[in-house]
Coordinates of C-alpha atoms in Angstrom, one line a residue:
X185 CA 70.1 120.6 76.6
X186 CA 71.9 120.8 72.7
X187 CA 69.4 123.6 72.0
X188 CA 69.9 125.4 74.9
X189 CA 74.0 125.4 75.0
X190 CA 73.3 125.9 71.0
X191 CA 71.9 129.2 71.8
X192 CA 74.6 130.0 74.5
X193 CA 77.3 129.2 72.2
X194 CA 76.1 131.2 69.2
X195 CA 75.1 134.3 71.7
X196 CA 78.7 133.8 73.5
X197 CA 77.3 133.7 76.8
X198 CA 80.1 131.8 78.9
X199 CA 77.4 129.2 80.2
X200 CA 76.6 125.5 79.4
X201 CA 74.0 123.7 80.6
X202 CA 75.2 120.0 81.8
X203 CA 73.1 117.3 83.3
X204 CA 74.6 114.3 86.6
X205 CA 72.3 111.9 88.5
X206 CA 73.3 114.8 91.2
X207 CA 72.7 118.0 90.2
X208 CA 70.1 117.3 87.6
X209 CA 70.1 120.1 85.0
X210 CA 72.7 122.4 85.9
X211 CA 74.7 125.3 84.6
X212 CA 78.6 125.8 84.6
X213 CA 80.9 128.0 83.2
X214 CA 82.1 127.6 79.5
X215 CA 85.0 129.3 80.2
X216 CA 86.7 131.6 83.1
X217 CA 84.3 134.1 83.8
X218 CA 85.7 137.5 86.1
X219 CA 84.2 139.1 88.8
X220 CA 80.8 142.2 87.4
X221 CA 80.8 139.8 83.6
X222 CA 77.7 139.5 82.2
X223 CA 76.0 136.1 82.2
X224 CA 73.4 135.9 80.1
X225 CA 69.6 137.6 79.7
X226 CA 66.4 135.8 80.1
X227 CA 62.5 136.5 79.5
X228 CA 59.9 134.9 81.2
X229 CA 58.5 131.5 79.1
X230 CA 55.3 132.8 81.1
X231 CA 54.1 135.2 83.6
X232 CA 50.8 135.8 86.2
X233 CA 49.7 138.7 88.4
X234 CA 48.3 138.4 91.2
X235 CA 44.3 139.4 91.1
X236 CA 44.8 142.7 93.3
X237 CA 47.6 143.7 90.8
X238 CA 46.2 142.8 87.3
X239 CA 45.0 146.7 87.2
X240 CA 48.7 147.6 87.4
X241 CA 50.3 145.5 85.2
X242 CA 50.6 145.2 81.5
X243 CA 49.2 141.6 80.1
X244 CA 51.9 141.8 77.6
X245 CA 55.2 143.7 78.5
X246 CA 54.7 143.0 81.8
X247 CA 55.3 146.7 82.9
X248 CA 54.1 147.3 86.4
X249 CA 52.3 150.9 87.1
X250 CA 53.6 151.9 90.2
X251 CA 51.3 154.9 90.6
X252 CA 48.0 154.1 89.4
X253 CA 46.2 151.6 87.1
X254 CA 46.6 150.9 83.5
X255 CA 42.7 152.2 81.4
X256 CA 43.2 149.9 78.6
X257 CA 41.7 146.0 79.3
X258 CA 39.2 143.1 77.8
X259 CA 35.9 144.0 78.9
X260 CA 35.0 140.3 78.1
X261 CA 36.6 138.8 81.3
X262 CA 38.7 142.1 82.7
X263 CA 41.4 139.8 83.7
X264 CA 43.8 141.4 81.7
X265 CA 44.8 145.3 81.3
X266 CA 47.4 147.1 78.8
X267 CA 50.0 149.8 79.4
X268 CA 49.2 151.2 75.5
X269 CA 47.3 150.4 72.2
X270 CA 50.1 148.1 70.7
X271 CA 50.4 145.8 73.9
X272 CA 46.6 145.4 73.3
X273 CA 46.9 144.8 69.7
X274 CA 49.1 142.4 70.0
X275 CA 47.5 140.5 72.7
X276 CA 43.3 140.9 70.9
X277 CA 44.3 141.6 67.3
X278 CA 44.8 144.8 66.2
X279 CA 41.0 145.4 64.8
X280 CA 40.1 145.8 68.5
X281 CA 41.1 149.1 68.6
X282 CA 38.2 150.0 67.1
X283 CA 36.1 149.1 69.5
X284 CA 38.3 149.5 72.6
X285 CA 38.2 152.3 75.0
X286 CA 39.5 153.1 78.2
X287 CA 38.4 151.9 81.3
X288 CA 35.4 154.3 82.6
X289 CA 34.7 153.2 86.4
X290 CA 31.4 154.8 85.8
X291 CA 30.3 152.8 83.6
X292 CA 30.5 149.5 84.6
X293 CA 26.8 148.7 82.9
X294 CA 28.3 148.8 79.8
X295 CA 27.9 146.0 77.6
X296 CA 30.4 143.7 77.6
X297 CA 30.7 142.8 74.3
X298 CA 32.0 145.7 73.3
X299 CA 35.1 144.8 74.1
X300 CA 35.2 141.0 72.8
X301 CA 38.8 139.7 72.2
X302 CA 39.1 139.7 68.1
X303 CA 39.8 136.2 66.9
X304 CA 43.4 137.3 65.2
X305 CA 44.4 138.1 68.7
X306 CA 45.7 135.2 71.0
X307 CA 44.0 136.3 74.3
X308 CA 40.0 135.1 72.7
X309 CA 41.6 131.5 73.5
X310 CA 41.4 132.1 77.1
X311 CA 39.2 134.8 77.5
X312 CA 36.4 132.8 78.9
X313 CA 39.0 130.5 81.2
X314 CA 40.3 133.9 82.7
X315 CA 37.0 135.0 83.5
X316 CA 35.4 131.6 84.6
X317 CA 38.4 131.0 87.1
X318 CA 38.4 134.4 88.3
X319 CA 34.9 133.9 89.9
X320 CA 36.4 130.4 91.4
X321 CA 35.9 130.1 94.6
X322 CA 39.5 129.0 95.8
X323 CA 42.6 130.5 97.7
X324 CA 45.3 132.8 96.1
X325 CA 48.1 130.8 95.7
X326 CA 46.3 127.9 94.1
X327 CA 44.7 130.4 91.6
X328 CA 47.5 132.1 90.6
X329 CA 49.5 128.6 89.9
X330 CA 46.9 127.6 88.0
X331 CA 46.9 131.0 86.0
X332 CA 50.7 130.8 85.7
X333 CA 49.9 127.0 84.3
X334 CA 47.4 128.4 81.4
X335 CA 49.3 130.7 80.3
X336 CA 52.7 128.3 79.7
X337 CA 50.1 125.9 77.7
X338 CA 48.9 129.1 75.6
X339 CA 52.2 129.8 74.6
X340 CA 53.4 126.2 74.2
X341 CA 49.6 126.4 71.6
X342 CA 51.3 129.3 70.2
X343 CA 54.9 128.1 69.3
X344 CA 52.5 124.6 67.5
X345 CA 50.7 127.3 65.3
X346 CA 53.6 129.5 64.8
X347 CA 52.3 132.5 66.0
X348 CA 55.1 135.1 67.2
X349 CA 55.9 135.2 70.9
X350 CA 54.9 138.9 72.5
X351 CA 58.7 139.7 72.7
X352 CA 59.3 139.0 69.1
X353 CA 55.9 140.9 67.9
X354 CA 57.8 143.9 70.2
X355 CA 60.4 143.8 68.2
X356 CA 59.2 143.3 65.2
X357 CA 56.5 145.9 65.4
X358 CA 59.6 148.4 66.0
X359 CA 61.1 147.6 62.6
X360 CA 57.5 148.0 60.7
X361 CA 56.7 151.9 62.6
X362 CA 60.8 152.5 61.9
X363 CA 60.0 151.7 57.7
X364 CA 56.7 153.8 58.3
X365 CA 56.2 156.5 60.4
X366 CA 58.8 156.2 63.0
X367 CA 56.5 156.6 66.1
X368 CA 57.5 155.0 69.8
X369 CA 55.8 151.3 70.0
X370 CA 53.7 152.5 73.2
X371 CA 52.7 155.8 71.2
X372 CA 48.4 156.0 72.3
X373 CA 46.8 156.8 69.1
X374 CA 46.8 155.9 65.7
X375 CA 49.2 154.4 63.5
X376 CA 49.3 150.9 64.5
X377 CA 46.1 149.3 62.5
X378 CA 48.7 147.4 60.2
X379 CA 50.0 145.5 63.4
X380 CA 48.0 141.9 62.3
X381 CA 49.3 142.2 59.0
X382 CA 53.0 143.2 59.9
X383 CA 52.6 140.0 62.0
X384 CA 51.3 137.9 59.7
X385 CA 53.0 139.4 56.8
X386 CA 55.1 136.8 55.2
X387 CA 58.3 139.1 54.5
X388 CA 58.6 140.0 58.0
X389 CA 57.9 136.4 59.2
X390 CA 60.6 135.9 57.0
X391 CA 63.2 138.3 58.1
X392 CA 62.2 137.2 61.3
X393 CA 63.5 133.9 60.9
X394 CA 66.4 134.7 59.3
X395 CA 68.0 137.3 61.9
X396 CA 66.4 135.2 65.2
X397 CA 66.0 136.9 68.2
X398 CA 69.1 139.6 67.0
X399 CA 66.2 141.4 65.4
X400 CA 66.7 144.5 67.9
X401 CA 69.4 145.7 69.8
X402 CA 73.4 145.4 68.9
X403 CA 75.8 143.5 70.6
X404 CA 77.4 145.2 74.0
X405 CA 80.8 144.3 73.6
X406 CA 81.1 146.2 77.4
X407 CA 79.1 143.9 79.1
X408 CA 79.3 141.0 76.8
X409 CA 75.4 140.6 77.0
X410 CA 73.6 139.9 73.5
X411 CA 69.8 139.4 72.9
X412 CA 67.6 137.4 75.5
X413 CA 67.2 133.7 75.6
X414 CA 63.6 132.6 74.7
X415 CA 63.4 129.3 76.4
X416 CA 60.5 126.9 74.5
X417 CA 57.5 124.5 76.4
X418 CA 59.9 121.4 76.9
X419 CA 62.8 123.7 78.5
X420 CA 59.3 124.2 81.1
X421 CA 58.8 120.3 81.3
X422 CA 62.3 119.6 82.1
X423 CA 62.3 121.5 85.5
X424 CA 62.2 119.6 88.2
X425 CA 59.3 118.7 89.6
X426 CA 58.7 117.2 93.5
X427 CA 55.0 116.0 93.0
X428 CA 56.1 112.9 94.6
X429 CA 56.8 114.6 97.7
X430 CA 53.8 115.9 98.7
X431 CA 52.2 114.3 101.8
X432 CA 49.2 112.7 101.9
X433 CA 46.8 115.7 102.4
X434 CA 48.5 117.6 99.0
X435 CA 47.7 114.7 97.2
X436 CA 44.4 114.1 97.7
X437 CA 44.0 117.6 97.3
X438 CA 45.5 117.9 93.6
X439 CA 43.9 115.1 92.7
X440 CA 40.7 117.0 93.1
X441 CA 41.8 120.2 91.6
X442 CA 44.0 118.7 88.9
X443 CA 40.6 117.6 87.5
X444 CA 38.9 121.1 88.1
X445 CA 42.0 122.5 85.8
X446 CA 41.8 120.1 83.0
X447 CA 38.1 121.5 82.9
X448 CA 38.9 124.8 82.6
X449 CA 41.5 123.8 80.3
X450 CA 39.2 122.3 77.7
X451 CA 37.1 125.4 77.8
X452 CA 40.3 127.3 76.3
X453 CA 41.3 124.0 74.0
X454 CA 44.3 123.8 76.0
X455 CA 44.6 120.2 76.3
X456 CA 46.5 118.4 74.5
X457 CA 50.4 119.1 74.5
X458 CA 53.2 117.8 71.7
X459 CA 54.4 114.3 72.3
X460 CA 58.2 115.7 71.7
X461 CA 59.8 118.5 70.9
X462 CA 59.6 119.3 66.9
X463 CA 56.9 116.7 67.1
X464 CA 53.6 117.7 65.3
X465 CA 51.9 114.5 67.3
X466 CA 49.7 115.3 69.9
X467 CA 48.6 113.7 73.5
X468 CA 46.3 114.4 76.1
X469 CA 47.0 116.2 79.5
X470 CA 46.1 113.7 82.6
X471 CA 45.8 114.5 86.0
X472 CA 49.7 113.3 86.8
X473 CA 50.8 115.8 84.1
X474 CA 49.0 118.6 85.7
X475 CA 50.6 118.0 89.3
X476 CA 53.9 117.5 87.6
X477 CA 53.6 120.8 86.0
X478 CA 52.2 122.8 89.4
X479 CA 54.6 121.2 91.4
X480 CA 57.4 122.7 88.7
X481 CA 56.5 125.9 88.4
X482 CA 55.5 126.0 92.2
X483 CA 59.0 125.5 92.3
X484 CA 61.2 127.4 89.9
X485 CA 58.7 130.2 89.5
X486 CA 60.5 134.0 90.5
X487 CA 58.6 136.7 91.9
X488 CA 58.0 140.0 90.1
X489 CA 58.5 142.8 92.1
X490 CA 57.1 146.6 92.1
X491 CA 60.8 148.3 94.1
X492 CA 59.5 151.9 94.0
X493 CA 57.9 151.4 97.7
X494 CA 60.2 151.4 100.9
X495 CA 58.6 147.9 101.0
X496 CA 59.0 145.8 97.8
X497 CA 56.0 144.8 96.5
X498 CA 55.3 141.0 94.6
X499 CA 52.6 141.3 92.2
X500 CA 53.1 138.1 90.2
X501 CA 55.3 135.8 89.3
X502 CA 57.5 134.1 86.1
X503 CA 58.7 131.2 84.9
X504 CA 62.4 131.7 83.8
X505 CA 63.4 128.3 82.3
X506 CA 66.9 129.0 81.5
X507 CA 67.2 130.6 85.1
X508 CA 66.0 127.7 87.1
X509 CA 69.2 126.0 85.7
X510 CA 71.1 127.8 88.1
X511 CA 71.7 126.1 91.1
X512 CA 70.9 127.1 94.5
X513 CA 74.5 127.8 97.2
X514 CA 74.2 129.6 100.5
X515 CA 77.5 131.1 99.0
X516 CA 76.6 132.1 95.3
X517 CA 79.1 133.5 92.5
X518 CA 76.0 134.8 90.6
X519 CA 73.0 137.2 91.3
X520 CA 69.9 138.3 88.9
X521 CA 68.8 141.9 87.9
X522 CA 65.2 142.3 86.8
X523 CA 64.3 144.8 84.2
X524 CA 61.2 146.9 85.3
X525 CA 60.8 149.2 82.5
X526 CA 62.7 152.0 84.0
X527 CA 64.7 154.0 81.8
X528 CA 68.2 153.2 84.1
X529 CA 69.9 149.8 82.7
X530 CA 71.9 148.1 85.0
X531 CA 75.3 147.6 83.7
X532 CA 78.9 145.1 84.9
X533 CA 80.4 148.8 86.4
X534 CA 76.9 149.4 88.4
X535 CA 77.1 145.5 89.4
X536 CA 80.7 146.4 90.3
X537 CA 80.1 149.4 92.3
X538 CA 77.1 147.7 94.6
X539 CA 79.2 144.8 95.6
X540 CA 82.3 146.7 96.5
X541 CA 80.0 149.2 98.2
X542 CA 78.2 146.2 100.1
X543 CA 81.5 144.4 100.8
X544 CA 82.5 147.8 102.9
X545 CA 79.4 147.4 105.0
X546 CA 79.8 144.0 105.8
X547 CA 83.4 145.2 106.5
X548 CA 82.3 147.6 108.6
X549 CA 79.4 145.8 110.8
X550 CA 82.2 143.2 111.6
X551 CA 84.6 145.8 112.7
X552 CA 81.5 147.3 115.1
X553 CA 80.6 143.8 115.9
X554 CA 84.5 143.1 117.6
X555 CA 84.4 146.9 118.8
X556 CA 81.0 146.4 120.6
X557 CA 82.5 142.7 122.0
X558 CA 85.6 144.2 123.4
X559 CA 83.9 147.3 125.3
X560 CA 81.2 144.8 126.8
X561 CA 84.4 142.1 127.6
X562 CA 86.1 145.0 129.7
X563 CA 83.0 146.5 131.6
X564 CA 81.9 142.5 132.1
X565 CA 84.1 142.6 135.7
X566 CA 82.4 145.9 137.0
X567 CA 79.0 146.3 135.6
X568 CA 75.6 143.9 136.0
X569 CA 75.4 143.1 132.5
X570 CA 71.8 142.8 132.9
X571 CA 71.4 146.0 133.6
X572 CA 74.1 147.6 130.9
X573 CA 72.6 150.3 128.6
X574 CA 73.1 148.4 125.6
X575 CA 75.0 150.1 123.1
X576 CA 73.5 148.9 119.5
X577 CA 75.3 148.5 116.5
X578 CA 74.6 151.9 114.3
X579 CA 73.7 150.7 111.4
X580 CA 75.5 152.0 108.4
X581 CA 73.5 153.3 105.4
X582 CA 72.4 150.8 103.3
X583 CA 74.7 149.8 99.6
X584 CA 73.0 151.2 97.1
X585 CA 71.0 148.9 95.0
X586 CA 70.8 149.0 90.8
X587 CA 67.9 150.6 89.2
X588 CA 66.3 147.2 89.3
X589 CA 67.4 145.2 92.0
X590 CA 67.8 141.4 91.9
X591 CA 64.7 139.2 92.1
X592 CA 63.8 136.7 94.7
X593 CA 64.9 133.0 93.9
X594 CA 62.8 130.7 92.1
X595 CA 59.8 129.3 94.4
X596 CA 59.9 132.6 96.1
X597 CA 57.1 135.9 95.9
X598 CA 58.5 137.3 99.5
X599 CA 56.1 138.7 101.9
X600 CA 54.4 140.8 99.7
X601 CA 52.7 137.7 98.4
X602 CA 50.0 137.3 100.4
X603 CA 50.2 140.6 102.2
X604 CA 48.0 143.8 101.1
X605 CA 50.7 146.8 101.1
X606 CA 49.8 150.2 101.4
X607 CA 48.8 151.9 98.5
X608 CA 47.6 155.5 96.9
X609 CA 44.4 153.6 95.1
X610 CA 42.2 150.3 95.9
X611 CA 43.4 147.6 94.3
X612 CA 40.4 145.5 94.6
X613 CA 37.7 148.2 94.6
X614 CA 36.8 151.7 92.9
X615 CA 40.0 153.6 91.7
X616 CA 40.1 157.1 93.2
X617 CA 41.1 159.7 90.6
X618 CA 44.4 160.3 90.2
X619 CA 45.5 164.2 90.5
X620 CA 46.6 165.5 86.9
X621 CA 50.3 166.3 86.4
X622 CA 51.7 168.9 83.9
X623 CA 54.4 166.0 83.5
X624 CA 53.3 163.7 80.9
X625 CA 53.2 160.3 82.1
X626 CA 56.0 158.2 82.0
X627 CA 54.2 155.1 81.4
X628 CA 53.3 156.1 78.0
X629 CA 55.9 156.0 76.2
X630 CA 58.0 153.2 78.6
X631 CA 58.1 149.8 77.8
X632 CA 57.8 146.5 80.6
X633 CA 61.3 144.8 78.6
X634 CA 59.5 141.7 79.5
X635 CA 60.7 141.4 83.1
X636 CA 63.8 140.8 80.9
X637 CA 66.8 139.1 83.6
X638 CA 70.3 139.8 83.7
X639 CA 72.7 137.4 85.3
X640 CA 76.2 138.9 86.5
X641 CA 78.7 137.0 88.0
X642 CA 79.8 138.2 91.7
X643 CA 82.6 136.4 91.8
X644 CA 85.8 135.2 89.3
X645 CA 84.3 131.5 88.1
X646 CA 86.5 129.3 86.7
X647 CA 86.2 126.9 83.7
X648 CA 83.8 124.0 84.5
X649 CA 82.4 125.6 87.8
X650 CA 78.6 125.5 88.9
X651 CA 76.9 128.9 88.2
X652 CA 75.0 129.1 91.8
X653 CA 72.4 131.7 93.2
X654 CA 70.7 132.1 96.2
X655 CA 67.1 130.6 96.3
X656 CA 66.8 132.6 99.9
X657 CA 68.1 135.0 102.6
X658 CA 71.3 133.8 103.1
X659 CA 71.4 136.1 106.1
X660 CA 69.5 133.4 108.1
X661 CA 71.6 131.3 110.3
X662 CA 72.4 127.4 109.0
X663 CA 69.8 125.9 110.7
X664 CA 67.0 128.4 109.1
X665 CA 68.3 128.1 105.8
X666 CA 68.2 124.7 105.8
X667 CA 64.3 124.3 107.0
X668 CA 63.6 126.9 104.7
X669 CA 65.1 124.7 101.4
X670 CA 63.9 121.4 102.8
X671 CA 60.1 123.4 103.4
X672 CA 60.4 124.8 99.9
X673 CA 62.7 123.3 97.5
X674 CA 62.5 119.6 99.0
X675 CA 66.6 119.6 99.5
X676 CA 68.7 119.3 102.3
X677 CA 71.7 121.7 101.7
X678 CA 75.0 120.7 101.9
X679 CA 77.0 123.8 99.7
X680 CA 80.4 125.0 101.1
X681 CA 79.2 127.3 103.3
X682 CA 76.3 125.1 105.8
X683 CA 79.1 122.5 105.8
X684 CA 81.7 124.7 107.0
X685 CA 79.9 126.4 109.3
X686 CA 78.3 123.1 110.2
X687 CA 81.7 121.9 111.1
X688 CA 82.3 125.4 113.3
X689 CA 79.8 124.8 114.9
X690 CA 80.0 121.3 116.1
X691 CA 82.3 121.9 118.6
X692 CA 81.0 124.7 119.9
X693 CA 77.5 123.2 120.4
X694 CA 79.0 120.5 122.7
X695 CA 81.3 122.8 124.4
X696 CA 77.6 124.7 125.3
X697 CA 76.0 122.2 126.2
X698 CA 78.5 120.6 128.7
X699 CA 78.6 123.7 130.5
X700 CA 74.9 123.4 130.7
X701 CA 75.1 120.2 132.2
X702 CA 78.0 121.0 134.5
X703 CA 75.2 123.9 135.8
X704 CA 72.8 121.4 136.8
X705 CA 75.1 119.5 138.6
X706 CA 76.2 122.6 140.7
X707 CA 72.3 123.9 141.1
X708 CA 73.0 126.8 138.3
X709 CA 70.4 126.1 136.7
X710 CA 67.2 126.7 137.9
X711 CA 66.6 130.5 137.8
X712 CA 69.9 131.3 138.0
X713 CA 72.0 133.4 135.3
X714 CA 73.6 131.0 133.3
X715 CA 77.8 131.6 133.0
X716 CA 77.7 134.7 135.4
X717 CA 81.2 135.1 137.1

């Protein structure tokens, strides 16, 4: 954890990162934190989309189309589809351009290879995987881990041959069109055939290195946020993994498919992985490594989420390292903002605003609640309570949510997962036509920021104090909450809040169920209405 809590301290983000038998790998507060401060940011080490989605998302900023479908993609394996022409160069090498064009829909007889991944471009290394697993004959979930899994070994192939990670080409490529001709980084068109030698070019490699990630952006002394934290492949295998835990049936299940993976992972060369962090010495994948490493990211992974619907909508998921350091409470001090591309950025007085604004809901619900239990406690003596009107709670208007509202916790994709939402288009099929607009598009000139993740604290933290989340609905009484972490994270909960209300409830429970029993001693319990007076 030096390197991680090196990075903290040199970005001044109030967080450390401490390991106990415990807690595992944990984060607490460097220092007293106040209510609405910012945290830290975070980009996703990795990220998938689902196979109904990859039309909509961007392979490389990871901007979701929430309209239509993205026209740029690789021909070769059409796994993988680009919001512009730099996202694309970046992703096949920048001499592609030459021969790419836009997706036609009638003219799916075209030859394929005109649209082969250049060999400068980091996507020809799995090209053929993409396309070979995309015709495999397996459920959703287990495809998409395994997608999530390549993609983590590309990059870890990546950082071994030094090749800039998509964030940093981003950034970079900003600095080379402000020296040249000053156009946007998503500008369609011209003007971008010197991105492979910008990349490669050793002055900028240079500068690079010598600024870090602080190559963009200034410091925001309001919300006390610098540059995102790129988290390397050993922050990935440090997560924890719960492999062990799987019954019988799992098991014997990865055991077969942990060998199917290592076969499509030696069709991309994706093998063998760095004995140590630093370390130029190679080993081998095995089967145990591969379950370890599903398990994890099973685990820690967060869902990416298309909030322009009434209904959220998961269309992939990523792996935020640095994220899954947070620990889970049913009472968190913390919540996540994910960046969607939108032009809005969320910021400590927005954060501010939401909670106060969600705190006078709350408020008022309770005060409804005890309103609507006193009427029904004076009517209880005259009127059959049975057959009461009931009188339910009007619900107050919803607190407004940020521009991007917080993702789900890691492990989770919500319902939208494995549910097909409504939709203008066809995800799987033909897309229809889209109607023309005299408004230009607003995804040509946006960029996905990476699915880049705020962290704000909701509460004052003091000095030495877990920084906690919520992996789930903490609306859900104790007993749900707790089936739902054992089910998902493999931990029984025992924050603050389920032993408290564990404690409440105690008593209670036994006063229940001795009136129960005293009802069945009288006969009051056969079809009778139990405690009627």
């Amino acid at each position: 954890m030096e390197h991680i809590n090196k990075i903290c301290k040199e970005q001044e983000y109030p967080i450390e990162v401490e390991n106990s038998p415990t807690l595992g790998n944990h984060a607490v507060a460097a220092r007293d934190i106040p209510r609405g401060e910012g945290l830290l940011r975070a980009i996703p080490y990795a990220a998938e989309v689902f196979d109904n989605y990859k039309k909509r998302m961007c392979h490389v900023c990871l901007l979701y189309h929430g309209r239509g479908s993205f026209q740029l993609r690789c021909q070769d394996c059409d796994q993988v589809y680009f919001c512009s022409a730099a996202c694309r160069d970046i992703a096949m090498g920048s001499s592609s351009s030459s021969s790419t064009e836009p997706v036609d829909s009638d003219q799916d007889t075209q030859d394929s290879n005109t649209l082969t991944p250049n060999t400068t471009g980091y996507h020809a290394k799995v090209c053929r995987t993409l396309r070979k697993l995309a015709t495999w004959n397996s459920d959703r979930h287990t495809k998409s881990i395994i997608k999530l899994l390549l993609h983590v070994l590309l990059n870890h192939w990546k950082e071994r041959q030094g090749v800039p990670t998509t964030y940093r080409a981003h950034r970079m490529l900003e600095k080379e069109m402000e020296k040249s001709k000053g156009q946007p980084i998503h500008q369609e068109g011209d003007g971008i055939e010197s991105l492979t030698q910008a990349l490669a070019g050793t002055q900028l490699q240079e500068e690079a290195s010598a600024e870090g990630l602080a190559t963009h952006g200034e410091k925001d002394p309001q919300n006390k946020i610098q540059e995102p934290i790129e988290n390397d492949f050993f922050d990935v295998m440090r997560l924890q993994s719960h492999f062990e835990d799987w019954d019988e049936e799992d098991n014997k299940d990865w055991d077969r498919q942990a060998q199917i993976v290592l076969t499509l992972l030696e069709l991309s060369g994706l093998t063998e992985i760095a004995v140590a962090q630093g370390s130029q010495e190679l080993r081998t994948l095995t089967a145990q490594d591969v379950k370890r490493m599903i398990s994890a990211l099973e685990s820690n992974a967060f869902g990416m989420f298309d909030r322009s619907k009434s209904k959220p909508i998961c269309f992939g998921r990523a792996i935020y390292p640095i994220a899954s350091f947070f620990n889970h409470s049913c009472d968190e001090n913390s919540t996540a903002v994910q960046a969607d591309g939108s032009e809005e950025k969320v910021t400590s007085e927005d954060v501010l605003c939401v909670l106060g604004a969600e705190e006078e809901v709350k408020q008022s619900k309770i005060a409804k609640k005890k309103g609507a239990t006193k009427t029904k406690k004076k009517k209880a003596g005259s009127l059959d309570s049975d057959n009461a009107p009931s009188t339910p709670l009007s619900s107050s208007s919803p607190a407004p949510t940020p521009p991007s509202s917080s993702p789900p916790p890691p492990g989770t994709v919500g319902e939208a997962e494995f549910g097909d939402e409504a939709s203008p288009i066809s995800i799987e099929g033909e897309e229809s036509v889209l109607e023309p607009s005299s408004e230009p598009d607003p995804y040509d000139t946006r960029v996905g920021e990476f699915r880049m993740m705020t962290f704000f604290a909701i509460k004052d933290i003091s000095k030495g104090q877990d920084i906690t989340i919520s992996y789930i609905d903490t609306e859900m009484p104790l007993q749900a909450r707790r089936l739902a972490l054992l089910t998902d994270y493999h931990f029984h909960c025992c924050c603050e809040r389920c032993v408290r209300e564990e404690t409440v409830a105690a008593p209670g429970s036994n006063k229940k169920a001795s009136k129960e029993k005293d009802n069945k001693k009288k006969g009051g319990g056969g079809g009778g209405k139990k405690g009627r007076k």
